[in-house]
Amino acid sequence: MLIHCFVITIREPCNRARSVRQTRDLCLVATHLLEALTKTVLQIDFRVMNGLLAFLLFGGALHVDLATLVSRAVPPIELATFATITSTFILGFLFWQPAGLLG
């Protein structure tokens, strides 16, 4: 689905660039390659990936340096906490105002 959207996005500028022959030829080649890529990707059976994902994640986790991970954990935790609290107040206020008008 994502590649299909990408092909449609690429085609739009190509349709507008018909006055310049070189640009149009380049767009036609790009469109042709993206259509071939789309057909290829749509033929892949992604159910196999679900089974392999667990093994890939486990294999990647074996190579994590826990000391480095712990030393770099504070900024993401602070940012996530701040973002969660901020979005809660913003969304609460944006919901509270219309709800007050409705009664």
N, CA, C and O atoms as CSV, one atom per row, in Angstrom:
chain,resi,resn,atom,element,x,y,z
A,1,MET,N,N,0.820,-1.193,0.000
A,1,MET,CA,C,0.000,0.000,0.000
A,1,MET,C,C,0.861,1.254,0.000
A,1,MET,O,O,0.566,2.212,-0.715
A,2,LEU,N,N,1.929,1.254,0.802
A,2,LEU,CA,C,2.806,2.410,0.880
A,2,LEU,C,C,3.495,2.659,-0.450
A,2,LEU,O,O,3.617,3.806,-0.880
A,3,ILE,N,N,3.948,1.599,-1.106
A,3,ILE,CA,C,4.631,1.765,-2.383
A,3,ILE,C,C,3.648,2.236,-3.433
A,3,ILE,O,O,4.014,3.016,-4.313
A,4,HIS,N,N,2.410,1.782,-3.363
A,4,HIS,CA,C,1.391,2.233,-4.292
A,4,HIS,C,C,1.195,3.736,-4.160
A,4,HIS,O,O,1.080,4.433,-5.168
A,5,CYS,N,N,1.153,4.245,-2.934
A,5,CYS,CA,C,1.013,5.685,-2.705
A,5,CYS,C,C,2.225,6.420,-3.239
A,5,CYS,O,O,2.091,7.520,-3.775
A,6,PHE,N,N,3.415,5.832,-3.104
A,6,PHE,CA,C,4.634,6.457,-3.591
A,6,PHE,C,C,4.610,6.557,-5.112
A,6,PHE,O,O,5.041,7.563,-5.676
A,7,VAL,N,N,4.108,5.522,-5.774
A,7,VAL,CA,C,4.015,5.548,-7.235
A,7,VAL,C,C,3.065,6.647,-7.672
A,7,VAL,O,O,3.362,7.369,-8.624
A,8,ILE,N,N,1.936,6.793,-7.003
A,8,ILE,CA,C,0.985,7.842,-7.347
A,8,ILE,C,C,1.613,9.219,-7.122
A,8,ILE,O,O,1.393,10.131,-7.918
A,9,THR,N,N,2.386,9.380,-6.053
A,9,THR,CA,C,3.041,10.649,-5.766
A,9,THR,C,C,4.056,10.979,-6.846
A,9,THR,O,O,4.177,12.139,-7.240
A,10,ILE,N,N,4.788,9.985,-7.333
A,10,ILE,CA,C,5.786,10.223,-8.370
A,10,ILE,C,C,5.115,10.577,-9.693
A,10,ILE,O,O,5.643,11.394,-10.446
A,11,ARG,N,N,3.985,9.992,-9.986
A,11,ARG,CA,C,3.324,10.238,-11.263
A,11,ARG,C,C,2.812,11.665,-11.391
A,11,ARG,O,O,2.787,12.209,-12.495
A,12,GLU,N,N,2.406,12.276,-10.299
A,12,GLU,CA,C,1.854,13.624,-10.370
A,12,GLU,C,C,2.835,14.636,-10.954
A,12,GLU,O,O,2.471,15.340,-11.896
A,13,PRO,N,N,4.093,14.744,-10.428
A,13,PRO,CA,C,5.023,15.679,-11.048
A,13,PRO,C,C,5.349,15.295,-12.486
A,13,PRO,O,O,5.609,16.170,-13.311
A,14,CYS,N,N,5.341,14.006,-12.799
A,14,CYS,CA,C,5.637,13.571,-14.162
A,14,CYS,C,C,4.583,14.071,-15.124
A,14,CYS,O,O,4.915,14.468,-16.241
A,15,ASN,N,N,3.340,14.064,-14.732
A,15,ASN,CA,C,2.275,14.526,-15.608
A,15,ASN,C,C,2.377,16.022,-15.856
A,15,ASN,O,O,1.999,16.490,-16.930
A,16,ARG,N,N,2.880,16.783,-14.890
A,16,ARG,CA,C,3.024,18.227,-15.054
A,16,ARG,C,C,4.251,18.588,-15.883
A,16,ARG,O,O,4.306,19.690,-16.431
A,17,ALA,N,N,5.224,17.713,-15.993
A,17,ALA,CA,C,6.485,18.033,-16.654
A,17,ALA,C,C,6.516,17.560,-18.101
A,17,ALA,O,O,7.591,17.237,-18.608
A,18,ARG,N,N,5.408,17.509,-18.765
A,18,ARG,CA,C,5.366,16.981,-20.127
A,18,ARG,C,C,5.991,17.922,-21.152
A,18,ARG,O,O,6.280,17.489,-22.268
A,19,SER,N,N,6.207,19.172,-20.822
A,19,SER,CA,C,6.767,20.108,-21.789
A,19,SER,C,C,8.274,19.891,-21.986
A,19,SER,O,O,8.796,20.189,-23.060
A,20,VAL,N,N,8.962,19.391,-20.998
A,20,VAL,CA,C,10.399,19.152,-21.115
A,20,VAL,C,C,10.605,17.667,-21.371
A,20,VAL,O,O,10.282,16.830,-20.528
A,21,ARG,N,N,11.149,17.349,-22.544
A,21,ARG,CA,C,11.243,15.952,-22.964
A,21,ARG,C,C,12.136,15.121,-22.039
A,21,ARG,O,O,11.790,13.993,-21.686
A,22,GLN,N,N,13.278,15.677,-21.650
A,22,GLN,CA,C,14.210,14.912,-20.823
A,22,GLN,C,C,13.599,14.589,-19.460
A,22,GLN,O,O,13.729,13.468,-18.969
A,23,THR,N,N,12.945,15.551,-18.862
A,23,THR,CA,C,12.314,15.327,-17.557
A,23,THR,C,C,11.205,14.290,-17.685
A,23,THR,O,O,11.053,13.423,-16.824
A,24,ARG,N,N,10.434,14.384,-18.758
A,24,ARG,CA,C,9.355,13.431,-18.960
A,24,ARG,C,C,9.903,12.025,-19.140
A,24,ARG,O,O,9.360,11.070,-18.585
A,25,ASP,N,N,10.987,11.890,-19.920
A,25,ASP,CA,C,11.576,10.566,-20.121
A,25,ASP,C,C,12.089,9.993,-18.814
A,25,ASP,O,O,11.925,8.804,-18.541
A,26,LEU,N,N,12.711,10.842,-18.005
A,26,LEU,CA,C,13.200,10.394,-16.710
A,26,LEU,C,C,12.043,9.959,-15.823
A,26,LEU,O,O,12.134,8.947,-15.128
A,27,CYS,N,N,10.959,10.722,-15.847
A,27,CYS,CA,C,9.788,10.361,-15.039
A,27,CYS,C,C,9.171,9.047,-15.514
A,27,CYS,O,O,8.726,8.238,-14.700
A,28,LEU,N,N,9.144,8.838,-16.817
A,28,LEU,CA,C,8.581,7.587,-17.327
A,28,LEU,C,C,9.420,6.394,-16.897
A,28,LEU,O,O,8.879,5.340,-16.561
A,29,VAL,N,N,10.741,6.557,-16.905
A,29,VAL,CA,C,11.611,5.471,-16.450
A,29,VAL,C,C,11.388,5.224,-14.965
A,29,VAL,O,O,11.286,4.076,-14.532
A,30,ALA,N,N,11.311,6.306,-14.177
A,30,ALA,CA,C,11.092,6.152,-12.737
A,30,ALA,C,C,9.748,5.498,-12.464
A,30,ALA,O,O,9.646,4.626,-11.601
A,31,THR,N,N,8.713,5.911,-13.196
A,31,THR,CA,C,7.388,5.327,-13.014
A,31,THR,C,C,7.400,3.847,-13.372
A,31,THR,O,O,6.803,3.028,-12.674
A,32,HIS,N,N,8.080,3.509,-14.460
A,32,HIS,CA,C,8.157,2.113,-14.878
A,32,HIS,C,C,8.876,1.273,-13.820
A,32,HIS,O,O,8.438,0.166,-13.507
A,33,LEU,N,N,9.970,1.790,-13.272
A,33,LEU,CA,C,10.703,1.053,-12.246
A,33,LEU,C,C,9.871,0.908,-10.979
A,33,LEU,O,O,9.901,-0.143,-10.338
A,34,LEU,N,N,9.134,1.943,-10.611
A,34,LEU,CA,C,8.310,1.861,-9.407
A,34,LEU,C,C,7.144,0.893,-9.594
A,34,LEU,O,O,6.750,0.214,-8.646
A,35,GLU,N,N,6.594,0.821,-10.793
A,35,GLU,CA,C,5.521,-0.146,-11.035
A,35,GLU,C,C,6.058,-1.569,-10.917
A,35,GLU,O,O,5.392,-2.441,-10.359
A,36,ALA,N,N,7.259,-1.807,-11.439
A,36,ALA,CA,C,7.867,-3.141,-11.320
A,36,ALA,C,C,8.157,-3.457,-9.857
A,36,ALA,O,O,7.942,-4.583,-9.408
A,37,LEU,N,N,8.642,-2.470,-9.116
A,37,LEU,CA,C,8.914,-2.667,-7.694
A,37,LEU,C,C,7.622,-2.947,-6.927
A,37,LEU,O,O,7.593,-3.793,-6.033
A,38,THR,N,N,6.565,-2.235,-7.280
A,38,THR,CA,C,5.273,-2.445,-6.623
A,38,THR,C,C,4.775,-3.866,-6.849
A,38,THR,O,O,4.324,-4.521,-5.909
A,39,LYS,N,N,4.853,-4.345,-8.074
A,39,LYS,CA,C,4.416,-5.718,-8.367
A,39,LYS,C,C,5.243,-6.737,-7.594
A,39,LYS,O,O,4.709,-7.723,-7.086
A,40,THR,N,N,6.547,-6.494,-7.507
A,40,THR,CA,C,7.425,-7.422,-6.793
A,40,THR,C,C,7.117,-7.451,-5.307
A,40,THR,O,O,7.032,-8.526,-4.713
A,41,VAL,N,N,6.949,-6.285,-4.701
A,41,VAL,CA,C,6.694,-6.217,-3.265
A,41,VAL,C,C,5.327,-6.807,-2.927
A,41,VAL,O,O,5.171,-7.442,-1.884
A,42,LEU,N,N,4.354,-6.609,-3.781
A,42,LEU,CA,C,3.019,-7.148,-3.514
A,42,LEU,C,C,2.989,-8.676,-3.600
A,42,LEU,O,O,2.060,-9.298,-3.085
A,43,GLN,N,N,3.981,-9.285,-4.237
A,43,GLN,CA,C,4.029,-10.739,-4.335
A,43,GLN,C,C,4.696,-11.391,-3.132
A,43,GLN,O,O,4.630,-12.611,-2.982
A,44,ILE,N,N,5.336,-10.603,-2.272
A,44,ILE,CA,C,6.038,-11.157,-1.117
A,44,ILE,C,C,5.022,-11.601,-0.068
A,44,ILE,O,O,4.060,-10.890,0.225
A,45,ASP,N,N,5.247,-12.768,0.482
A,45,ASP,CA,C,4.393,-13.276,1.547
A,45,ASP,C,C,4.967,-12.793,2.883
A,45,ASP,O,O,5.943,-13.353,3.382
A,46,PHE,N,N,4.368,-11.771,3.447
A,46,PHE,CA,C,4.897,-11.152,4.652
A,46,PHE,C,C,4.556,-11.943,5.916
A,46,PHE,O,O,5.010,-11.573,6.999
A,47,ARG,N,N,3.781,-13.005,5.815
A,47,ARG,CA,C,3.501,-13.830,6.990
A,47,ARG,C,C,4.774,-14.493,7.499
A,47,ARG,O,O,4.898,-14.761,8.694
A,48,VAL,N,N,5.714,-14.758,6.607
A,48,VAL,CA,C,6.988,-15.342,7.012
A,48,VAL,C,C,7.751,-14.361,7.891
A,48,VAL,O,O,8.446,-14.767,8.822
A,49,MET,N,N,7.623,-13.069,7.596
A,49,MET,CA,C,8.338,-12.047,8.363
A,49,MET,C,C,7.893,-12.031,9.823
A,49,MET,O,O,8.701,-11.752,10.709
A,50,ASN,N,N,6.631,-12.323,10.082
A,50,ASN,CA,C,6.158,-12.322,11.468
A,50,ASN,C,C,6.894,-13.361,12.303
A,50,ASN,O,O,7.207,-13.107,13.466
A,51,GLY,N,N,7.170,-14.509,11.736
A,51,GLY,CA,C,7.902,-15.532,12.460
A,51,GLY,C,C,9.366,-15.184,12.626
A,51,GLY,O,O,9.970,-15.498,13.652
A,52,LEU,N,N,9.942,-14.537,11.624
A,52,LEU,CA,C,11.355,-14.186,11.686
A,52,LEU,C,C,11.606,-12.968,12.567
A,52,LEU,O,O,12.711,-12.794,13.082
A,53,LEU,N,N,10.611,-12.140,12.742
A,53,LEU,CA,C,10.799,-10.912,13.509
A,53,LEU,C,C,11.236,-11.198,14.938
A,53,LEU,O,O,12.107,-10.505,15.463
A,54,ALA,N,N,10.653,-12.197,15.573
A,54,ALA,CA,C,11.029,-12.534,16.946
A,54,ALA,C,C,12.495,-12.940,17.031
A,54,ALA,O,O,13.195,-12.539,17.961
A,55,PHE,N,N,12.964,-13.724,16.079
A,55,PHE,CA,C,14.359,-14.146,16.086
A,55,PHE,C,C,15.300,-12.983,15.804
A,55,PHE,O,O,16.376,-12.895,16.397
A,56,LEU,N,N,14.900,-12.084,14.897
A,56,LEU,CA,C,15.733,-10.926,14.602
A,56,LEU,C,C,15.831,-9.990,15.797
A,56,LEU,O,O,16.905,-9.464,16.088
A,57,LEU,N,N,14.724,-9.781,16.485
A,57,LEU,CA,C,14.745,-8.922,17.667
A,57,LEU,C,C,15.589,-9.537,18.779
A,57,LEU,O,O,16.337,-8.829,19.453
A,58,PHE,N,N,15.476,-10.821,18.970
A,58,PHE,CA,C,16.270,-11.504,19.989
A,58,PHE,C,C,17.754,-11.431,19.650
A,58,PHE,O,O,18.582,-11.168,20.522
A,59,GLY,N,N,18.086,-11.663,18.395
A,59,GLY,CA,C,19.484,-11.584,17.971
A,59,GLY,C,C,20.052,-10.183,18.128
A,59,GLY,O,O,21.209,-10.021,18.517
A,60,GLY,N,N,19.242,-9.166,17.828
A,60,GLY,CA,C,19.699,-7.798,18.011
A,60,GLY,C,C,19.862,-7.442,19.473
A,60,GLY,O,O,20.761,-6.681,19.829
A,61,ALA,N,N,19.007,-7.981,20.322
A,61,ALA,CA,C,19.080,-7.692,21.757
A,61,ALA,C,C,20.313,-8.306,22.400
A,61,ALA,O,O,20.767,-7.830,23.441
A,62,LEU,N,N,20.857,-9.344,21.804
A,62,LEU,CA,C,22.068,-9.962,22.354
A,62,LEU,C,C,23.269,-9.031,22.274
A,62,LEU,O,O,24.220,-9.178,23.042
A,63,HIS,N,N,23.236,-8.076,21.353
A,63,HIS,CA,C,24.382,-7.202,21.123
A,63,HIS,C,C,24.218,-5.821,21.748
A,63,HIS,O,O,24.973,-4.908,21.415
A,64,VAL,N,N,23.257,-5.647,22.640
A,64,VAL,CA,C,23.027,-4.352,23.284
A,64,VAL,C,C,23.938,-4.227,24.497
A,64,VAL,O,O,24.007,-5.128,25.332
A,65,ASP,N,N,24.640,-3.094,24.583
A,65,ASP,CA,C,25.485,-2.806,25.738
A,65,ASP,C,C,24.609,-2.114,26.783
A,65,ASP,O,O,24.224,-0.958,26.607
A,66,LEU,N,N,24.297,-2.821,27.866
A,66,LEU,CA,C,23.363,-2.298,28.867
A,66,LEU,C,C,23.885,-1.049,29.570
A,66,LEU,O,O,23.092,-0.178,29.926
A,67,ALA,N,N,25.179,-0.939,29.776
A,67,ALA,CA,C,25.736,0.247,30.432
A,67,ALA,C,C,25.506,1.491,29.579
A,67,ALA,O,O,25.140,2.543,30.103
A,68,THR,N,N,25.714,1.380,28.286
A,68,THR,CA,C,25.470,2.510,27.382
A,68,THR,C,C,23.987,2.825,27.310
A,68,THR,O,O,23.598,3.993,27.293
A,69,LEU,N,N,23.163,1.798,27.270
A,69,LEU,CA,C,21.719,1.998,27.208
A,69,LEU,C,C,21.210,2.742,28.436
A,69,LEU,O,O,20.394,3.655,28.308
A,70,VAL,N,N,21.676,2.369,29.618
A,70,VAL,CA,C,21.250,3.013,30.855
A,70,VAL,C,C,21.746,4.456,30.909
A,70,VAL,O,O,21.021,5.344,31.358
A,71,SER,N,N,22.979,4.697,30.453
A,71,SER,CA,C,23.522,6.055,30.502
A,71,SER,C,C,22.795,7.008,29.556
A,71,SER,O,O,22.793,8.216,29.791
A,72,ARG,N,N,22.187,6.500,28.507
A,72,ARG,CA,C,21.483,7.340,27.541
A,72,ARG,C,C,19.970,7.308,27.722
A,72,ARG,O,O,19.249,7.837,26.876
A,73,ALA,N,N,19.474,6.715,28.779
A,73,ALA,CA,C,18.034,6.527,28.953
A,73,ALA,C,C,17.329,7.752,29.532
A,73,ALA,O,O,16.124,7.907,29.334
A,74,VAL,N,N,18.039,8.617,30.234
A,74,VAL,CA,C,17.392,9.724,30.940
A,74,VAL,C,C,16.730,10.735,29.995
A,74,VAL,O,O,15.563,11.058,30.221
A,75,PRO,N,N,17.391,11.255,28.955
A,75,PRO,CA,C,16.715,12.236,28.089
A,75,PRO,C,C,15.438,11.717,27.423
A,75,PRO,O,O,14.443,12.442,27.413
A,76,PRO,N,N,15.413,10.501,26.865
A,76,PRO,CA,C,14.149,10.024,26.290
A,76,PRO,C,C,13.033,9.876,27.321
A,76,PRO,O,O,11.868,10.138,27.020
A,77,ILE,N,N,13.386,9.459,28.531
A,77,ILE,CA,C,12.366,9.323,29.576
A,77,ILE,C,C,11.803,10.689,29.939
A,77,ILE,O,O,10.592,10.841,30.097
A,78,GLU,N,N,12.681,11.690,30.073
A,78,GLU,CA,C,12.219,13.042,30.399
A,78,GLU,C,C,11.340,13.612,29.289
A,78,GLU,O,O,10.288,14.190,29.562
A,79,LEU,N,N,11.769,13.452,28.048
A,79,LEU,CA,C,10.992,13.977,26.924
A,79,LEU,C,C,9.647,13.270,26.788
A,79,LEU,O,O,8.634,13.913,26.511
A,80,ALA,N,N,9.629,11.971,26.980
A,80,ALA,CA,C,8.365,11.228,26.875
A,80,ALA,C,C,7.405,11.627,27.974
A,80,ALA,O,O,6.205,11.762,27.737
A,81,THR,N,N,7.924,11.818,29.175
A,81,THR,CA,C,7.070,12.230,30.297
A,81,THR,C,C,6.501,13.626,30.049
A,81,THR,O,O,5.305,13.857,30.229
A,82,PHE,N,N,7.363,14.550,29.636
A,82,PHE,CA,C,6.918,15.917,29.356
A,82,PHE,C,C,5.875,15.936,28.228
A,82,PHE,O,O,4.858,16.622,28.338
A,83,ALA,N,N,6.120,15.199,27.165
A,83,ALA,CA,C,5.190,15.167,26.030
A,83,ALA,C,C,3.852,14.555,26.424
A,83,ALA,O,O,2.803,15.024,25.982
A,84,THR,N,N,3.878,13.516,27.245
A,84,THR,CA,C,2.638,12.876,27.679
A,84,THR,C,C,1.809,13.822,28.541
A,84,THR,O,O,0.600,13.947,28.343
A,85,ILE,N,N,2.448,14.478,29.486
A,85,ILE,CA,C,1.723,15.413,30.360
A,85,ILE,C,C,1.191,16.593,29.564
A,85,ILE,O,O,0.047,17.003,29.758
A,86,THR,N,N,2.007,17.146,28.667
A,86,THR,CA,C,1.583,18.283,27.859
A,86,THR,C,C,0.408,17.912,26.956
A,86,THR,O,O,-0.576,18.650,26.893
A,87,SER,N,N,0.497,16.789,26.262
A,87,SER,CA,C,-0.595,16.397,25.370
A,87,SER,C,C,-1.865,16.073,26.148
A,87,SER,O,O,-2.967,16.307,25.651
A,88,THR,N,N,-1.731,15.542,27.348
A,88,THR,CA,C,-2.910,15.271,28.169
A,88,THR,C,C,-3.638,16.556,28.508
A,88,THR,O,O,-4.863,16.622,28.407
A,89,PHE,N,N,-2.892,17.586,28.911
A,89,PHE,CA,C,-3.528,18.859,29.230
A,89,PHE,C,C,-4.115,19.541,27.996
A,89,PHE,O,O,-5.210,20.098,28.066
A,90,ILE,N,N,-3.414,19.506,26.880
A,90,ILE,CA,C,-3.918,20.138,25.656
A,90,ILE,C,C,-5.189,19.445,25.177
A,90,ILE,O,O,-6.188,20.107,24.896
A,91,LEU,N,N,-5.156,18.126,25.084
A,91,LEU,CA,C,-6.337,17.398,24.621
A,91,LEU,C,C,-7.483,17.491,25.624
A,91,LEU,O,O,-8.647,17.564,25.229
A,92,GLY,N,N,-7.163,17.488,26.918
A,92,GLY,CA,C,-8.206,17.661,27.929
A,92,GLY,C,C,-8.883,18.996,27.813
A,92,GLY,O,O,-10.107,19.085,27.913
A,93,PHE,N,N,-8.098,20.054,27.601
A,93,PHE,CA,C,-8.674,21.387,27.443
A,93,PHE,C,C,-9.509,21.480,26.170
A,93,PHE,O,O,-10.598,22.056,26.174
A,94,LEU,N,N,-8.984,20.901,25.061
A,94,LEU,CA,C,-9.722,20.948,23.796
A,94,LEU,C,C,-11.008,20.128,23.848
A,94,LEU,O,O,-11.944,20.420,23.104
A,95,PHE,N,N,-11.077,19.129,24.690
A,95,PHE,CA,C,-12.306,18.359,24.848
A,95,PHE,C,C,-13.243,19.037,25.842
A,95,PHE,O,O,-14.463,18.992,25.678
A,96,TRP,N,N,-12.680,19.662,26.869
A,96,TRP,CA,C,-13.461,20.267,27.935
A,96,TRP,C,C,-14.267,21.470,27.409
A,96,TRP,O,O,-15.413,21.670,27.810
A,97,GLN,N,N,-13.670,22.261,26.519
A,97,GLN,CA,C,-14.362,23.438,25.999
A,97,GLN,C,C,-15.631,23.074,25.205
A,97,GLN,O,O,-16.697,23.607,25.515
A,98,PRO,N,N,-15.561,22.193,24.200
A,98,PRO,CA,C,-16.799,21.834,23.497
A,98,PRO,C,C,-17.783,21.089,24.377
A,98,PRO,O,O,-18.993,21.241,24.211
A,99,ALA,N,N,-17.291,20.286,25.310
A,99,ALA,CA,C,-18.191,19.550,26.190
A,99,ALA,C,C,-18.964,20.530,27.094
A,99,ALA,O,O,-20.135,20.308,27.404
A,100,GLY,N,N,-18.296,21.606,27.504
A,100,GLY,CA,C,-18.973,22.618,28.314
A,100,GLY,C,C,-20.043,23.340,27.520
A,100,GLY,O,O,-21.067,23.720,28.087
A,101,LEU,N,N,-19.845,23.537,26.252
A,101,LEU,CA,C,-20.840,24.198,25.404
A,101,LEU,C,C,-22.055,23.303,25.167
A,101,LEU,O,O,-23.181,23.785,25.050
A,102,LEU,N,N,-21.814,22.001,25.099
A,102,LEU,CA,C,-22.907,21.053,24.877
A,102,LEU,C,C,-23.715,20.789,26.151
A,102,LEU,O,O,-24.856,20.332,26.084
A,103,GLY,N,N,-23.142,21.066,27.263
A,103,GLY,CA,C,-23.882,20.923,28.516
A,103,GLY,C,C,-23.433,19.743,29.248
A,103,GLY,O,O,-23.943,19.458,30.332
